[in-house]
mmCIF file of C-alpha atoms in Angstrom:
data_model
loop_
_atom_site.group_PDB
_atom_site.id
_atom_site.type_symbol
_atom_site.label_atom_id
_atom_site.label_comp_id
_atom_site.label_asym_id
_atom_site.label_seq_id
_atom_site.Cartn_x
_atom_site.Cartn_y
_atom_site.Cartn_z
ATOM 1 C CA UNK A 1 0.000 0.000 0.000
ATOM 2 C CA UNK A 2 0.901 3.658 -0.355
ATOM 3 C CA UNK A 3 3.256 5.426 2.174
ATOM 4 C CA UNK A 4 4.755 8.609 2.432
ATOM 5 C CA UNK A 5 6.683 9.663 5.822
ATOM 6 C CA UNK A 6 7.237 12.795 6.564
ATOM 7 C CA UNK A 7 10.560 13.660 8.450
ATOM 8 C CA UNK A 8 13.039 16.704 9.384
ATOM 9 C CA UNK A 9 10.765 19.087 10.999
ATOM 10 C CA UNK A 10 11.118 20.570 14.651
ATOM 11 C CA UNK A 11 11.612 24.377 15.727
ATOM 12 C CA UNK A 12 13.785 26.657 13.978
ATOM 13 C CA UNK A 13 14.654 30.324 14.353
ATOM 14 C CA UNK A 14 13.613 32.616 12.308
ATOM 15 C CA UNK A 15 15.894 33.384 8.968
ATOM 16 C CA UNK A 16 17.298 29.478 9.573
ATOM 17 C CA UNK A 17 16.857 27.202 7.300
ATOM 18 C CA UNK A 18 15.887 23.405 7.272
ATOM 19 C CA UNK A 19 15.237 20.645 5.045
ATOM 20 C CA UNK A 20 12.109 18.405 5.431
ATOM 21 C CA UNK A 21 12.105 14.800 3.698
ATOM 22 C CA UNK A 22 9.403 12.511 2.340
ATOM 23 C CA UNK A 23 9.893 8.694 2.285
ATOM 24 C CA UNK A 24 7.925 6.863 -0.177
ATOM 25 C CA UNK A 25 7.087 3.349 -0.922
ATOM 26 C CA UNK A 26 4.501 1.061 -2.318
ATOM 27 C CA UNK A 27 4.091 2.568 -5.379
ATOM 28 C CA UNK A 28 6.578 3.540 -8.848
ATOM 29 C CA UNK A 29 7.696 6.853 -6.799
ATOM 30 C CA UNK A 30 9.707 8.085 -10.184
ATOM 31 C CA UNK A 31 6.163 7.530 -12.011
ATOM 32 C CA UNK A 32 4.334 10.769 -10.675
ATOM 33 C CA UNK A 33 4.704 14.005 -9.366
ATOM 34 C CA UNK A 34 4.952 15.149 -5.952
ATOM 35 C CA UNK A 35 3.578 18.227 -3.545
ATOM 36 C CA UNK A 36 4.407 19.434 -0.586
ATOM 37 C CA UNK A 37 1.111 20.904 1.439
ATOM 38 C CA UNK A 38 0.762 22.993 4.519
ATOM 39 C CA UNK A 39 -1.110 23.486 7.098
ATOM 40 C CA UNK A 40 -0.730 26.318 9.984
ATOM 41 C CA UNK A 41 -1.759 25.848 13.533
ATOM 42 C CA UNK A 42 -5.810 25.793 13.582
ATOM 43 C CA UNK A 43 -5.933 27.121 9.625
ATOM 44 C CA UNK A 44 -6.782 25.521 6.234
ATOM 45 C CA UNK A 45 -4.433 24.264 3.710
ATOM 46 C CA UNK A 46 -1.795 25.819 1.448
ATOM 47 C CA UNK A 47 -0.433 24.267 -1.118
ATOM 48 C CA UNK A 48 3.882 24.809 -1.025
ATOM 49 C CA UNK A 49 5.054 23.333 -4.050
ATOM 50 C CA UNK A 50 5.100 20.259 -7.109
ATOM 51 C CA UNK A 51 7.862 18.797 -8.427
ATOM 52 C CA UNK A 52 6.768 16.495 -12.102
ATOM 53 C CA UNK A 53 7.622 13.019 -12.201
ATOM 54 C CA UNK A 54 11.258 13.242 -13.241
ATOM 55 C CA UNK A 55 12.111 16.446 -11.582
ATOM 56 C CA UNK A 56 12.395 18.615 -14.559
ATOM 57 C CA UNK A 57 9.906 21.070 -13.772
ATOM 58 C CA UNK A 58 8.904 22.860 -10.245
ATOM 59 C CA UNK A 59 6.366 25.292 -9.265
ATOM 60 C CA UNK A 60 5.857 27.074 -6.049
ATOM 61 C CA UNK A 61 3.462 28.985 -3.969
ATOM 62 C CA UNK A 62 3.986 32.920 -3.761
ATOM 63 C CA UNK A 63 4.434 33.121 -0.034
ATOM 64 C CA UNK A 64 7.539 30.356 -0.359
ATOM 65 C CA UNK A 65 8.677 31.893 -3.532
ATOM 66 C CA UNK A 66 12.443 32.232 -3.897
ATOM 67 C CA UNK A 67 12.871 30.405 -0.528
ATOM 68 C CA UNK A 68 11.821 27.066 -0.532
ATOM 69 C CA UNK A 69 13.368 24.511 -2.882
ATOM 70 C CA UNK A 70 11.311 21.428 -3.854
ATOM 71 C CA UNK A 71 13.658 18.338 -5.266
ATOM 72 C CA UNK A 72 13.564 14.318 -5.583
ATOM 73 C CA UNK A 73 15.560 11.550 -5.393
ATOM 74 C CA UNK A 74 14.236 8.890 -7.425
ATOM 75 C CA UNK A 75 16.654 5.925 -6.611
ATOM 76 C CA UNK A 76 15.862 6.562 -2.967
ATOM 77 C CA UNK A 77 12.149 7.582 -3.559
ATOM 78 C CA UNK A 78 12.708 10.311 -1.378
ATOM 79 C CA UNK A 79 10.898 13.635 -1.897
ATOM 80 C CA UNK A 80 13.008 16.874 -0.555
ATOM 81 C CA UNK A 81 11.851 20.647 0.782
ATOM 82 C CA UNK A 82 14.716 22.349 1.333
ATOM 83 C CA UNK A 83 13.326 25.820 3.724
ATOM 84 C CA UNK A 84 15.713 28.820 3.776
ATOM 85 C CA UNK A 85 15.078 32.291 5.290
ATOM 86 C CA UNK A 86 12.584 30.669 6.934
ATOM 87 C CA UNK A 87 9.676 33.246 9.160
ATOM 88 C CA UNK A 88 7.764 32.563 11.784
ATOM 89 C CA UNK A 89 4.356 32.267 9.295
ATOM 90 C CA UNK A 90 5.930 29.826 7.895
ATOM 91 C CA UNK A 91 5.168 27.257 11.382
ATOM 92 C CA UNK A 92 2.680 24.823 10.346
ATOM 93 C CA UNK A 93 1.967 20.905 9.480
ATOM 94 C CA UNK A 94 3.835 20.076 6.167
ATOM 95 C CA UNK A 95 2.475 17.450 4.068
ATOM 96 C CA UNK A 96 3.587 15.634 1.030
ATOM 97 C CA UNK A 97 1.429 14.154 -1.281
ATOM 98 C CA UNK A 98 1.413 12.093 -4.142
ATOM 99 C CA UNK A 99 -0.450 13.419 -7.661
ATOM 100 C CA UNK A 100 -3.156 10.463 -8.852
ATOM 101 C CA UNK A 101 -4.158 9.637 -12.065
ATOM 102 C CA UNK A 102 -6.942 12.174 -11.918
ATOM 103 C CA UNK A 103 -4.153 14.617 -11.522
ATOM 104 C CA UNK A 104 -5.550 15.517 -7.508
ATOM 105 C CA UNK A 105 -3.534 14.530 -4.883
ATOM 106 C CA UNK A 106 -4.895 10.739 -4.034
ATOM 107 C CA UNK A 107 -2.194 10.230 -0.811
ATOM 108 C CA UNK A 108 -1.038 12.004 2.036
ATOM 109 C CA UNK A 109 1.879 11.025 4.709
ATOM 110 C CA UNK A 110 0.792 12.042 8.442
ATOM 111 C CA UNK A 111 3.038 15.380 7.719
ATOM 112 C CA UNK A 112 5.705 16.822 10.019
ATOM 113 C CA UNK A 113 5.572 19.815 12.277
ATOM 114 C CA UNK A 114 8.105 22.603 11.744
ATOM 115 C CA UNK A 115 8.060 25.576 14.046
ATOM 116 C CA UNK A 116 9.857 29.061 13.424
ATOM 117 C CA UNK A 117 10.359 31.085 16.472
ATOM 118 C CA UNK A 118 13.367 32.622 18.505
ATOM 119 C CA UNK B 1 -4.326 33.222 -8.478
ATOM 120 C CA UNK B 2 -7.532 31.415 -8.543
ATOM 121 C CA UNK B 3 -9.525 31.854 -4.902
ATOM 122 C CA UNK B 4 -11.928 29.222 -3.975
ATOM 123 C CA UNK B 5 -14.823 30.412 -1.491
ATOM 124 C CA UNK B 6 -16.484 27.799 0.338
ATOM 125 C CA UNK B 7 -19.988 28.252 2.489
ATOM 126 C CA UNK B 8 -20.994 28.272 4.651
ATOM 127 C CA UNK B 9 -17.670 27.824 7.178
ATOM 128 C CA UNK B 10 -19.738 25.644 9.370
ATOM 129 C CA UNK B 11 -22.568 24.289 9.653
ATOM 130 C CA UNK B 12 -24.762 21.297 12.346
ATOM 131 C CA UNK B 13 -27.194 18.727 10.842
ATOM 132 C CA UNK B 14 -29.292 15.887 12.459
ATOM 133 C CA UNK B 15 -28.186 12.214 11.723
ATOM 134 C CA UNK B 16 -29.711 11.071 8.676
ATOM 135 C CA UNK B 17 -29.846 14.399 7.349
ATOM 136 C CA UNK B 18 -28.409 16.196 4.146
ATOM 137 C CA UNK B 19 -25.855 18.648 4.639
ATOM 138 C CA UNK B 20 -24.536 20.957 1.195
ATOM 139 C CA UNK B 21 -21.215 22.733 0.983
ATOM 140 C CA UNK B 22 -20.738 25.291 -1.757
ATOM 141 C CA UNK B 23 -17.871 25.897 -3.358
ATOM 142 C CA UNK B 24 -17.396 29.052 -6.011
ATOM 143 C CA UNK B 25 -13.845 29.883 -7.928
ATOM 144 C CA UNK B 26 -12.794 32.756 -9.414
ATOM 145 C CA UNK B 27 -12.351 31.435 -12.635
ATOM 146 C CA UNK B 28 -13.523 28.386 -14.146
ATOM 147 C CA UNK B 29 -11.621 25.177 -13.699
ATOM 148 C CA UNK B 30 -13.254 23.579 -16.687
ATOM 149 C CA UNK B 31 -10.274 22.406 -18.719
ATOM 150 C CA UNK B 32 -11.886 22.633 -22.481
ATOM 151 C CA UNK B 33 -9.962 20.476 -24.170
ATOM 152 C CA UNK B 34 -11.083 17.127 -22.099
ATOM 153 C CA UNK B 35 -14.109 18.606 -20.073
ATOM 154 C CA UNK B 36 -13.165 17.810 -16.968
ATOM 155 C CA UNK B 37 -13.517 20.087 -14.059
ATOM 156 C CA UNK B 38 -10.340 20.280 -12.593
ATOM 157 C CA UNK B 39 -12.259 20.302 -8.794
ATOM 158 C CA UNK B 40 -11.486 18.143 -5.615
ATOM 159 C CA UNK B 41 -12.936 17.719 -2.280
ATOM 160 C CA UNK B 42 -11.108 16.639 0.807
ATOM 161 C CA UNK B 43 -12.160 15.521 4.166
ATOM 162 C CA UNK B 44 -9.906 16.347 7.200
ATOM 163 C CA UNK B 45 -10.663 14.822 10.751
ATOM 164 C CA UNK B 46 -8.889 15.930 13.791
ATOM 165 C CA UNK B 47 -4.915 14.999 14.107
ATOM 166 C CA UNK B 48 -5.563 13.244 10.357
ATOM 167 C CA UNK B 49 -4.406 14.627 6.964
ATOM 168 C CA UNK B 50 -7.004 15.095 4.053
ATOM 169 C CA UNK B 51 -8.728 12.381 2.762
ATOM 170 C CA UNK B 52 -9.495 12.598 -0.840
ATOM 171 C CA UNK B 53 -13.187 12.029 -1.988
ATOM 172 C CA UNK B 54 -13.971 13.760 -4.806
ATOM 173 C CA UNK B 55 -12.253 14.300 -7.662
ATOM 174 C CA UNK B 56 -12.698 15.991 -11.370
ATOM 175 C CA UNK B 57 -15.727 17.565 -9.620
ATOM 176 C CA UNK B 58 -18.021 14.421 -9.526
ATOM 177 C CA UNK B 59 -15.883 10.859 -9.690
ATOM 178 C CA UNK B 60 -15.555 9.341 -6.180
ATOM 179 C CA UNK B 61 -12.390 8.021 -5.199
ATOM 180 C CA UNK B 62 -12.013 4.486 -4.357
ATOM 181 C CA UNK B 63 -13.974 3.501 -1.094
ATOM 182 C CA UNK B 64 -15.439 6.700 -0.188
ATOM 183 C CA UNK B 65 -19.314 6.157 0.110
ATOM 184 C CA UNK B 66 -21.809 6.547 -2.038
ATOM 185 C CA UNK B 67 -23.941 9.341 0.198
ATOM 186 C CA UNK B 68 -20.894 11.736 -0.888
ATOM 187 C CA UNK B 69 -22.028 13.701 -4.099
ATOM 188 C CA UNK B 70 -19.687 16.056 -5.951
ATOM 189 C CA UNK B 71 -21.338 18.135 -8.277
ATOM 190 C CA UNK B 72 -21.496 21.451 -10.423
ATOM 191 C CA UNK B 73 -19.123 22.694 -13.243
ATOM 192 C CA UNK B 74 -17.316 25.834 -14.720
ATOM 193 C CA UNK B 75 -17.281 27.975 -11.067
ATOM 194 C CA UNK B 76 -19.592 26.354 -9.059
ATOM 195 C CA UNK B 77 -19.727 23.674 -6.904
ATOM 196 C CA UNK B 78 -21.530 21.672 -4.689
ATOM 197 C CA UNK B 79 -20.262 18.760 -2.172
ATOM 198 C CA UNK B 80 -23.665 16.783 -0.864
ATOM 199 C CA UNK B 81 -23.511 14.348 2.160
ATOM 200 C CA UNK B 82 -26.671 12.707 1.403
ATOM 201 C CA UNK B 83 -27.654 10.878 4.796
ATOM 202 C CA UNK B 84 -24.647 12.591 7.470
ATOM 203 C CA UNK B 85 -23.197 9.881 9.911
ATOM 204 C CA UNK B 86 -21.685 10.422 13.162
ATOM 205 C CA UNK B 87 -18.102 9.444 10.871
ATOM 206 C CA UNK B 88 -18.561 12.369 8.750
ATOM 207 C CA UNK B 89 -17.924 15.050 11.292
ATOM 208 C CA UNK B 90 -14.906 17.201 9.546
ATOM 209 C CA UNK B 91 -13.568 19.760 7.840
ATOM 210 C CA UNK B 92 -14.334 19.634 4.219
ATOM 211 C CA UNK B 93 -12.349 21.519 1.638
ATOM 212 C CA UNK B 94 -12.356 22.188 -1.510
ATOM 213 C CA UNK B 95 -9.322 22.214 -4.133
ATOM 214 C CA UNK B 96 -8.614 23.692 -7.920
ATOM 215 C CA UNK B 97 -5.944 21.816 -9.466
ATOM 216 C CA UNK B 98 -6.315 23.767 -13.015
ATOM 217 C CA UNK B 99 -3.502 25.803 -12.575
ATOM 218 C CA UNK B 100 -0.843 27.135 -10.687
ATOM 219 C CA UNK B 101 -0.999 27.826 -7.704
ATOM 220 C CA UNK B 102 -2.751 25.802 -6.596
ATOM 221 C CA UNK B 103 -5.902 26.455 -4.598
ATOM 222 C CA UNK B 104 -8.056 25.352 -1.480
ATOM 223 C CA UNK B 105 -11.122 26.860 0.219
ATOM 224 C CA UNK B 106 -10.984 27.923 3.512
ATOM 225 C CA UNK B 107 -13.031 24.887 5.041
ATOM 226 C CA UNK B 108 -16.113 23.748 5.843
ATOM 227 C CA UNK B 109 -16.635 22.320 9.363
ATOM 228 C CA UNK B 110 -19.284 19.762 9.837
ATOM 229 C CA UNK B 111 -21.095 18.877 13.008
ATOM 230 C CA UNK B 112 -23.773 17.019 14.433
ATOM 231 C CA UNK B 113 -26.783 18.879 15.745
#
């Protein structure tokens, strides 16, 4: 079955940086493209970034814009958000999730919590 | 960017009762070329990621019951719980993927009354 782990997050300070990993399995990881989601303390979701199948194109958000690098590994089928200059709205819940068929995102890992603050 | 509005942000219905969340975009997610809504809805319990029910507006995803009803096109949407059950108290949200960035409603919390 499907599983995507979240790791890497805990509490940063504000302008640190930190990179956040997603361990996949039970399906062709190098087969699909990948997001990274949000979610802030008590809010609704954001979506970060994608990242296509074989890594050749990347789109972000416009709050994580020039900041946040999203970035694979397929022969470890390990999804990568690399955070710089991170600020404190920037504390949430972060997801990844795999793109289905239907192009929507059909599978979500239990996400990692990453908190900015001095 | 293409906002998604949901309503109401919460709302309380009886067991064995319908309960309707709208959805509206900003611009239409109705990809021409295929006509296919590009329009998801997620459910989020407490402590749980999303759940993915609904996707290209109608189609249900695997296993999710058949009193979940996606509907509407171009702008507008509707997600209908046709008969709610104690297991359906949420947050509900819905989702463009028809372009970048993408998009989610604010949520729509669902409780028993």
């Amino acid at each position: 079955q499907v599983q995507l782990v979240e790791s890497g997050g805990g509490v940063v300070q504000p302008g640190r940086s930190l990179r956040l990993s997603c361990a996949a399995s039970g399906f062709t990881f190098s087969s699909y493209g990948m997001h990274w989601v949000r979610q802030a303390p008590g809010k609704g979701l954001e979506w970060v970034a994608v990242i296509s199948f074989d890594g050749s194109n990347t789109y972000y958000g416009d709050s994580v814009k020039g900041r946040f690098t999203i970035s694979r590994d397929n022969s470890k089928n390990t999804l990568y958000l690399q955070m710089d200059s991170l600020r404190t709205e920037d504390t949430a819940v972060y997801y990844c999730a795999k793109t289905g068929s239907a192009r929507a995102c059909d599978y979500w890992g239990q996400g990692t919590l990453v908190t900015v603050s001095s | 960017d293409i906002v998604m509005t949901q309503s109401p942000d919460s709302l309380a219905v009886s067991l064995g009762e319908r309960a309707t969340i709208n959805c509206k975009s900003t611009q239409s997610v109705l990809y021409s070329s295929n006509n296919k809504n590009y329009l998801a809805w997620y459910q989020q319990k407490p402590g749980q990621p999303p759940k993915l029910l609904i996707y290209w507006a109608s189609t249900r995803e695997s296993g999710v019951p058949d009193r979940f009803i996606g509907s509407g096109s171009g702008t507008d949407f509707t997600l209908t719980i046709s008969s709610l059950q104690a297991d359906d108290v949420a947050v509900y949200y819905c989702h463009q993927y028809y372009d970048t960035p993408w998009t989610f409603g604010q949520g729509t919390k669902v409780e028993i009354k």
